[in-house]
Coordinates of N, CA and C in Angstrom, one line a residue:
M1 N -46.9 85.4 -48.0 CA -46.4 86.7 -47.8 C -44.9 86.8 -47.9
C2 N -44.5 87.8 -48.6 CA -43.0 88.0 -48.9 C -42.4 88.8 -47.8
E3 N -41.1 88.5 -47.5 CA -40.3 89.2 -46.6 C -39.5 90.2 -47.4
G4 N -39.1 91.3 -46.8 CA -38.1 92.2 -47.4 C -38.8 93.2 -48.3
D5 N -38.1 94.0 -49.0 CA -38.6 95.1 -49.8 C -38.4 94.7 -51.3
F6 N -38.4 93.4 -51.6 CA -38.0 93.1 -53.0 C -39.1 92.6 -53.8
A7 N -40.3 92.5 -53.3 CA -41.5 92.1 -54.1 C -41.9 93.2 -55.0
T8 N -41.8 93.0 -56.3 CA -42.2 94.0 -57.3 C -43.1 93.4 -58.3
E9 N -43.7 94.3 -59.1 CA -44.6 93.8 -60.1 C -43.8 93.0 -61.2
D10 N -42.6 93.4 -61.5 CA -41.8 92.6 -62.4 C -41.4 91.3 -61.9
M11 N -41.1 91.2 -60.6 CA -40.6 90.0 -60.0 C -41.3 89.7 -58.7
P12 N -42.5 89.1 -58.7 CA -43.1 88.8 -57.5 C -42.3 87.7 -56.8
C13 N -42.3 87.7 -55.5 CA -41.4 86.7 -54.8 C -42.1 85.4 -54.6
G14 N -43.5 85.3 -54.5 CA -44.2 84.1 -54.5 C -43.5 83.0 -53.6
D15 N -43.0 82.0 -54.3 CA -42.3 80.9 -53.7 C -40.8 81.0 -53.7
D16 N -40.3 82.2 -53.9 CA -38.9 82.4 -54.0 C -38.2 82.1 -52.6
A17 N -37.4 81.1 -52.5 CA -36.7 80.7 -51.3 C -35.8 81.8 -50.8
R18 N -35.4 82.7 -51.6 CA -34.5 83.8 -51.2 C -35.3 84.8 -50.3
A19 N -36.5 85.0 -50.6 CA -37.3 85.9 -49.8 C -37.9 85.2 -48.6
L20 N -38.2 83.9 -48.7 CA -38.8 83.2 -47.6 C -37.8 82.6 -46.6
R21 N -36.5 82.6 -47.0 CA -35.5 82.0 -46.2 C -35.7 80.6 -45.8
K22 N -36.3 79.8 -46.7 CA -36.5 78.4 -46.6 C -36.7 77.8 -48.0
G23 N -36.3 76.5 -48.1 CA -36.3 75.9 -49.4 C -35.0 76.1 -50.2
V24 N -35.2 75.9 -51.5 CA -34.0 76.0 -52.4 C -34.3 76.9 -53.5
Y25 N -33.4 77.7 -53.9 CA -33.5 78.6 -55.1 C -32.3 78.4 -56.0
S26 N -32.5 78.3 -57.3 CA -31.3 78.2 -58.2 C -31.6 79.1 -59.4
A27 N -30.5 79.6 -60.0 CA -30.6 80.5 -61.2 C -29.2 80.6 -61.8
W28 N -29.3 80.9 -63.1 CA -28.0 81.2 -63.9 C -27.5 82.5 -63.5
L29 N -26.2 82.6 -63.1 CA -25.5 83.9 -62.8 C -24.2 83.8 -63.6
K30 N -23.7 85.0 -63.9 CA -22.4 85.1 -64.5 C -21.4 85.3 -63.3
K31 N -20.3 84.5 -63.3 CA -19.3 84.5 -62.3 C -18.0 85.1 -62.9
S32 N -17.5 86.2 -62.4 CA -16.3 86.7 -62.9 C -15.1 85.8 -62.5
K33 N -14.2 85.6 -63.4 CA -13.1 84.8 -63.2 C -12.1 85.5 -62.3
S34 N -11.4 84.8 -61.5 CA -10.4 85.4 -60.6 C -9.2 85.8 -61.5
D35 N -8.3 86.6 -61.0 CA -7.2 87.1 -61.7 C -6.2 86.0 -62.1
N36 N -6.2 84.9 -61.3 CA -5.2 83.8 -61.7 C -5.9 82.7 -62.4
A37 N -7.1 82.9 -62.9 CA -7.8 81.8 -63.7 C -7.0 81.5 -64.9
K38 N -6.9 80.2 -65.3 CA -6.1 79.8 -66.4 C -6.7 80.4 -67.8
A39 N -8.0 80.4 -67.9 CA -8.6 80.7 -69.2 C -9.2 82.1 -69.2
R40 N -8.7 83.0 -68.3 CA -9.2 84.3 -68.2 C -9.0 85.1 -69.5
W41 N -8.0 84.8 -70.3 CA -7.8 85.6 -71.5 C -8.8 85.2 -72.6
L42 N -9.5 84.1 -72.4 CA -10.6 83.8 -73.4 C -11.9 84.6 -73.1
S43 N -12.2 84.7 -71.8 CA -13.4 85.4 -71.4 C -13.2 85.8 -69.9
S44 N -13.8 86.9 -69.6 CA -13.6 87.4 -68.2 C -14.7 86.8 -67.2
S45 N -15.7 86.1 -67.8 CA -16.7 85.5 -66.9 C -17.2 84.2 -67.5
T46 N -17.8 83.4 -66.6 CA -18.5 82.2 -67.0 C -19.9 82.1 -66.4
T47 N -20.8 81.5 -67.1 CA -22.1 81.4 -66.6 C -22.2 80.1 -65.8
R48 N -22.7 80.1 -64.6 CA -22.9 79.0 -63.7 C -24.3 79.0 -63.1
Y49 N -24.7 77.8 -62.7 CA -26.0 77.6 -62.1 C -25.8 77.6 -60.6
F50 N -26.2 78.7 -60.0 CA -26.0 78.9 -58.5 C -27.2 78.4 -57.8
T51 N -27.0 77.8 -56.6 CA -28.1 77.4 -55.8 C -27.8 77.8 -54.3
I52 N -28.8 78.4 -53.7 CA -28.8 78.6 -52.3 C -29.8 77.7 -51.7
D53 N -29.4 76.9 -50.7 CA -30.2 75.9 -50.1 C -30.4 76.1 -48.6
F54 N -31.5 76.7 -48.3 CA -31.8 77.0 -46.9 C -32.1 75.8 -46.0
D55 N -32.4 74.7 -46.7 CA -32.7 73.4 -45.9 C -31.4 72.8 -45.5
S56 N -30.4 72.8 -46.4 CA -29.1 72.2 -46.1 C -28.1 73.2 -45.6
L57 N -28.5 74.5 -45.6 CA -27.6 75.6 -45.1 C -26.3 75.7 -45.9
C58 N -26.4 75.6 -47.3 CA -25.2 75.8 -48.1 C -25.5 76.5 -49.4
F59 N -24.5 76.9 -50.0 CA -24.5 77.7 -51.3 C -23.5 77.1 -52.2
Y60 N -23.8 76.9 -53.5 CA -22.9 76.2 -54.4 C -23.3 76.5 -55.8
Y61 N -22.5 76.1 -56.8 CA -22.8 76.2 -58.2 C -22.4 75.0 -59.0
S62 N -23.0 74.9 -60.1 CA -22.6 73.8 -61.1 C -22.5 74.3 -62.5
H63 N -22.1 73.5 -63.4 CA -21.9 73.9 -64.8 C -23.2 73.8 -65.6
S64 N -24.2 73.0 -65.1 CA -25.4 72.9 -65.8 C -26.5 72.7 -64.8
K65 N -27.8 72.8 -65.2 CA -28.9 72.6 -64.4 C -29.0 71.2 -63.8
D66 N -28.7 70.2 -64.7 CA -28.9 68.8 -64.3 C -27.6 68.2 -63.9
N67 N -26.5 68.9 -63.8 CA -25.2 68.3 -63.5 C -25.2 68.0 -62.0
K68 N -24.8 66.7 -61.7 CA -24.8 66.3 -60.3 C -23.4 66.7 -59.7
K69 N -22.4 67.1 -60.5 CA -21.2 67.6 -60.0 C -21.3 69.1 -59.6
I70 N -21.0 69.4 -58.4 CA -21.1 70.8 -58.0 C -19.8 71.3 -57.4
S71 N -19.7 72.6 -57.3 CA -18.5 73.2 -56.7 C -18.5 72.7 -55.2
S72 N -17.4 73.0 -54.5 CA -17.3 72.8 -53.1 C -18.4 73.6 -52.4
P73 N -19.4 73.0 -51.8 CA -20.5 73.7 -51.1 C -19.9 74.7 -50.1
I74 N -20.5 75.8 -50.0 CA -20.1 76.8 -49.0 C -21.1 76.8 -47.9
R75 N -20.7 76.5 -46.7 CA -21.7 76.4 -45.6 C -22.1 77.9 -45.2
F76 N -23.3 78.0 -44.8 CA -23.8 79.4 -44.5 C -22.9 80.0 -43.4
E77 N -22.3 79.3 -42.5 CA -21.5 79.8 -41.5 C -20.1 80.4 -42.0
D78 N -19.8 80.0 -43.3 CA -18.6 80.5 -43.9 C -18.8 81.7 -44.8
I79 N -20.1 82.2 -44.9 CA -20.4 83.4 -45.6 C -20.1 84.6 -44.7
L80 N -19.3 85.5 -45.2 CA -19.0 86.7 -44.4 C -19.9 87.8 -44.8
G81 N -20.5 87.8 -46.0 CA -21.5 88.8 -46.3 C -21.6 89.0 -47.8
A82 N -22.6 89.7 -48.2 CA -22.8 90.0 -49.7 C -23.2 91.5 -49.8
E83 N -22.8 92.1 -50.9 CA -23.0 93.5 -51.1 C -23.2 93.8 -52.6
R84 N -24.0 94.8 -52.9 CA -24.2 95.2 -54.3 C -23.0 95.9 -54.9
L85 N -22.7 95.7 -56.1 CA -21.7 96.5 -56.8 C -22.3 97.7 -57.5
P86 N -21.6 98.8 -57.6 CA -22.2 99.9 -58.3 C -22.5 99.6 -59.8
P87 N -23.4 100.3 -60.4 CA -23.7 100.0 -61.8 C -22.5 100.2 -62.7
P88 N -22.4 99.5 -63.8 CA -21.2 99.7 -64.7 C -21.1 101.2 -65.2
A89 N -19.9 101.7 -65.2 CA -19.6 103.1 -65.7 C -19.8 103.2 -67.2
R90 N -19.7 102.2 -67.9 CA -19.8 102.3 -69.4 C -21.2 102.2 -69.9
A91 N -22.2 102.4 -69.1 CA -23.6 102.4 -69.6 C -23.8 103.7 -70.4
T92 N -24.4 103.5 -71.6 CA -24.7 104.6 -72.5 C -26.1 104.4 -73.0
K93 N -26.6 105.5 -73.7 CA -27.9 105.4 -74.2 C -28.1 104.3 -75.3
R94 N -27.0 104.1 -76.0 CA -27.1 103.1 -77.1 C -27.1 101.6 -76.6
S95 N -26.6 101.4 -75.4 CA -26.6 100.0 -74.9 C -28.0 99.7 -74.4
S96 N -28.4 98.5 -74.7 CA -29.8 98.0 -74.4 C -29.8 97.6 -72.9
K97 N -31.0 97.5 -72.4 CA -31.1 97.1 -71.0 C -30.7 95.6 -70.8
S98 N -30.9 94.8 -71.8 CA -30.6 93.4 -71.7 C -29.1 93.1 -71.7
S99 N -28.3 94.0 -72.2 CA -26.8 93.8 -72.2 C -26.2 94.2 -70.9
Q100 N -27.0 95.0 -70.1 CA -26.4 95.4 -68.8 C -26.7 94.4 -67.7
S101 N -25.8 94.4 -66.7 CA -26.0 93.4 -65.7 C -25.9 94.1 -64.3
A102 N -26.5 93.5 -63.3 CA -26.4 94.0 -62.0 C -25.5 93.1 -61.2
G103 N -24.4 93.6 -60.6 CA -23.4 92.8 -60.0 C -23.5 92.9 -58.4
F104 N -22.9 91.8 -57.8 CA -22.8 91.8 -56.4 C -21.7 90.9 -56.0
L105 N -21.1 91.1 -54.8 CA -20.0 90.3 -54.3 C -20.5 89.4 -53.2
V106 N -20.0 88.2 -53.1 CA -20.2 87.3 -52.0 C -18.8 87.0 -51.4
R107 N -18.7 87.4 -50.1 CA -17.4 87.1 -49.4 C -17.6 85.9 -48.5
T108 N -16.6 85.0 -48.7 CA -16.6 83.8 -47.8 C -15.3 83.8 -47.1
T109 N -15.1 82.8 -46.2 CA -13.9 82.7 -45.5 C -12.7 82.3 -46.4
D110 N -13.0 81.7 -47.5 CA -12.0 81.3 -48.4 C -11.7 82.2 -49.6
R111 N -12.8 82.8 -50.1 CA -12.6 83.6 -51.4 C -13.8 84.6 -51.5
T112 N -13.7 85.4 -52.5 CA -14.7 86.4 -52.9 C -15.2 86.1 -54.3
F113 N -16.5 86.0 -54.4 CA -17.1 85.8 -55.7 C -17.7 87.1 -56.2
E114 N -17.5 87.4 -57.5 CA -18.2 88.5 -58.1 C -19.2 87.9 -59.1
L115 N -20.5 88.2 -58.8 CA -21.5 87.6 -59.6 C -22.4 88.6 -60.2
H116 N -23.0 88.3 -61.4 CA -23.8 89.2 -62.1 C -25.1 88.6 -62.5
T117 N -26.2 89.3 -62.5 CA -27.5 88.8 -62.9 C -28.1 89.9 -63.8
S118 N -29.2 89.6 -64.4 CA -29.8 90.5 -65.4 C -30.5 91.7 -64.9
S119 N -30.9 91.7 -63.6 CA -31.7 92.9 -63.1 C -31.2 93.3 -61.7
N120 N -31.5 94.6 -61.4 CA -31.2 95.1 -60.1 C -32.0 94.4 -59.0
A121 N -33.3 94.1 -59.3 CA -34.2 93.5 -58.4 C -33.6 92.1 -58.0
D122 N -33.2 91.3 -59.1 CA -32.7 90.0 -58.8 C -31.4 90.1 -58.0
A123 N -30.5 91.0 -58.3 CA -29.3 91.2 -57.5 C -29.6 91.5 -56.1
A124 N -30.6 92.4 -55.9 CA -31.0 92.7 -54.5 C -31.5 91.5 -53.8
Q125 N -32.3 90.6 -54.5 CA -32.8 89.4 -53.8 C -31.6 88.5 -53.4
W126 N -30.6 88.3 -54.3 CA -29.5 87.5 -54.0 C -28.7 88.0 -52.8
V127 N -28.5 89.3 -52.7 CA -27.8 89.9 -51.6 C -28.6 89.7 -50.3
Y128 N -29.9 90.0 -50.4 CA -30.7 89.8 -49.2 C -30.6 88.3 -48.7
A129 N -30.7 87.4 -49.6 CA -30.7 86.0 -49.3 C -29.4 85.5 -48.7
L130 N -28.3 86.0 -49.3 CA -27.0 85.6 -48.9 C -26.6 86.2 -47.5
N131 N -27.1 87.4 -47.2 CA -26.9 88.0 -45.9 C -27.8 87.3 -44.9
A132 N -29.0 86.9 -45.3 CA -29.8 86.1 -44.4 C -29.2 84.8 -44.1
A133 N -28.5 84.2 -45.1 CA -27.8 82.9 -44.9 C -26.6 83.1 -44.0
R134 N -25.9 84.2 -44.1 CA -24.8 84.5 -43.2 C -25.4 84.6 -41.7
S135 N -26.5 85.2 -41.5 CA -27.1 85.3 -40.2 C -27.5 84.0 -39.7
L136 N -28.1 83.1 -40.5 CA -28.4 81.8 -40.1 C -27.1 81.0 -39.7
G137 N -26.1 81.2 -40.5 CA -24.8 80.5 -40.2 C -24.2 81.0 -38.9
A138 N -24.3 82.3 -38.7 CA -23.7 82.8 -37.4 C -24.5 82.3 -36.2
S139 N -25.8 82.2 -36.4 CA -26.7 81.6 -35.3 C -26.3 80.2 -35.0
K140 N -26.1 79.4 -36.1 CA -25.7 78.0 -35.9 C -24.3 77.9 -35.2
R141 N -23.4 78.8 -35.6 CA -22.0 78.8 -35.1 C -22.1 79.1 -33.6
A142 N -22.9 80.1 -33.2 CA -23.0 80.6 -31.8 C -23.6 79.4 -31.0
A143 N -24.6 78.8 -31.5 CA -25.2 77.6 -30.8 C -24.2 76.5 -30.6
A144 N -23.4 76.2 -31.6 CA -22.4 75.2 -31.5 C -21.3 75.6 -30.4
Q145 N -21.0 76.9 -30.4 CA -20.0 77.3 -29.4 C -20.5 77.3 -28.0
Q146 N -21.8 77.5 -27.8 CA -22.4 77.4 -26.5 C -22.5 76.0 -26.0
Q147 N -22.6 75.0 -27.0 CA -22.7 73.6 -26.6 C -21.3 73.1 -26.3
Q148 N -20.3 73.6 -26.9 CA -18.9 73.1 -26.6 C -18.5 73.2 -25.1
P149 N -18.7 74.4 -24.5 CA -18.3 74.5 -23.1 C -19.1 73.6 -22.2
A150 N -20.4 73.5 -22.5 CA -21.3 72.6 -21.7 C -20.8 71.1 -21.8
A151 N -20.4 70.7 -23.0 CA -20.0 69.4 -23.3 C -18.6 69.1 -22.6
A152 N -17.8 70.1 -22.6 CA -16.5 70.0 -21.9 C -16.7 69.9 -20.4
E153 N -17.6 70.7 -19.9 CA -17.9 70.7 -18.4 C -18.5 69.3 -18.0
N154 N -19.3 68.8 -18.8 CA -19.9 67.5 -18.5 C -18.8 66.4 -18.6
A155 N -17.9 66.5 -19.5 CA -16.8 65.5 -19.7 C -15.9 65.6 -18.5
S156 N -15.6 66.8 -17.9 CA -14.7 66.9 -16.8 C -15.3 66.4 -15.5
T157 N -16.6 66.3 -15.4 CA -17.2 65.7 -14.2 C -17.5 64.2 -14.3
A158 N -17.2 63.6 -15.5 CA -17.5 62.2 -15.7 C -16.3 61.4 -15.3
S159 N -16.5 60.3 -14.8 CA -15.5 59.3 -14.4 C -15.0 58.6 -15.7
P160 N -13.7 58.5 -16.0 CA -13.3 57.9 -17.2 C -13.7 56.5 -17.4
A161 N -13.8 55.7 -16.3 CA -14.2 54.3 -16.4 C -15.6 54.1 -16.6
S162 N -16.5 54.8 -15.9 CA -17.9 54.5 -16.0 C -18.7 55.5 -16.8
G163 N -18.1 56.7 -17.0 CA -18.8 57.8 -17.7 C -19.8 58.5 -16.9
S164 N -19.9 58.1 -15.6 CA -20.9 58.8 -14.7 C -20.1 59.8 -13.8
P165 N -20.9 60.7 -13.3 CA -20.2 61.8 -12.4 C -19.4 61.1 -11.3
T166 N -18.4 61.8 -10.9 CA -17.5 61.2 -9.8 C -18.3 61.2 -8.5
S167 N -18.0 60.2 -7.7 CA -18.6 60.1 -6.4 C -17.6 59.9 -5.3
N168 N -16.3 60.2 -5.6 CA -15.2 60.1 -4.6 C -15.3 61.2 -3.6
P169 N -15.5 61.0 -2.3 CA -15.6 62.0 -1.4 C -14.3 62.9 -1.3
A170 N -13.1 62.3 -1.5 CA -11.9 63.0 -1.5 C -11.9 64.1 -2.5
V171 N -12.4 63.8 -3.7 CA -12.5 64.8 -4.8 C -13.4 65.9 -4.4
E172 N -14.6 65.6 -3.8 CA -15.6 66.5 -3.4 C -15.1 67.5 -2.4
D173 N -14.2 67.0 -1.5 CA -13.6 67.8 -0.4 C -12.4 68.6 -0.9
G174 N -12.0 68.5 -2.2 CA -10.9 69.3 -2.7 C -9.6 68.6 -2.5
Q175 N -9.6 67.4 -2.1 CA -8.3 66.7 -1.9 C -8.0 65.9 -3.1
D176 N -6.7 65.7 -3.3 CA -6.2 65.0 -4.5 C -6.2 63.5 -4.2
P177 N -7.1 62.6 -4.9 CA -7.1 61.2 -4.6 C -5.8 60.5 -4.8
M178 N -4.9 61.0 -5.6 CA -3.6 60.4 -5.9 C -2.7 60.5 -4.7
M179 N -3.0 61.5 -3.8 CA -2.1 61.8 -2.6 C -2.6 61.0 -1.4
A180 N -3.8 60.4 -1.5 CA -4.3 59.7 -0.3 C -3.3 58.7 0.4
P181 N -2.6 57.9 -0.4 CA -1.7 57.0 0.3 C -0.5 57.7 1.1
F182 N -0.3 58.9 0.7 CA 0.8 59.7 1.3 C 0.4 60.6 2.4
E183 N -0.9 60.7 2.7 CA -1.5 61.6 3.7 C -0.8 61.4 5.1
D184 N -0.6 60.2 5.5 CA 0.1 59.9 6.8 C 1.5 60.5 6.8
L185 N 2.2 60.4 5.7 CA 3.6 60.9 5.7 C 3.6 62.4 5.8
L186 N 2.6 63.0 5.1 CA 2.6 64.5 5.0 C 2.1 65.1 6.4
Q187 N 1.3 64.4 7.2 CA 0.8 64.9 8.4 C 1.6 64.6 9.6
S188 N 2.5 63.6 9.6 CA 3.3 63.2 10.8 C 4.4 64.2 10.9
P189 N 4.8 64.5 12.2 CA 5.8 65.5 12.5 C 7.2 64.9 12.0
P190 N 8.1 65.8 11.7 CA 9.4 65.3 11.2 C 10.1 64.7 12.4
A191 N 11.0 63.8 12.1 CA 11.8 63.1 13.1 C 12.9 64.1 13.6
P192 N 13.2 64.0 14.9 CA 14.2 64.9 15.5 C 15.6 64.6 14.9
P193 N 16.4 65.6 14.8 CA 17.7 65.3 14.2 C 18.6 64.5 15.2
A194 N 19.4 63.7 14.7 CA 20.2 62.8 15.6 C 21.6 63.4 15.8

């Protein structure tokens, strides 16, 4: 059974990891080059093989299907969101459907990707999957943040030497164990002036 509103007759979701939010899905997408790309004057976009991996909680691309060298993987917790781009303004009656593309943005903590696919349904699937990935990443980040205070609290009650909780009665009574040798001096009355 497919999740979301993206199952259509043209594109059944079946085993599509983007709809199921588990497994791995890869496809060729056009990636717009950034303004400071060295070869932007040759072409404004490059085709890359993008992968969203719900098992490893990361998103990345490579130059070919079989290429073992990938871009720096983007952890799901670093995805800020994805959104559809409006259709191109230059669409005319003479342009064929195959020459048009459906675009979307992926915002991460480090950069923004502008990606294009061949159909609106496919772009919607990618946006749905990337926003689901963002939610999974946020859940993972929240769980990690909840564990950090608990770990810090456990570390503060552990004895540095043994790693076990403290059993010093002076500490339990709120007294400073470093001041114990000076307790007599602090409690004795001051000597009369001579």
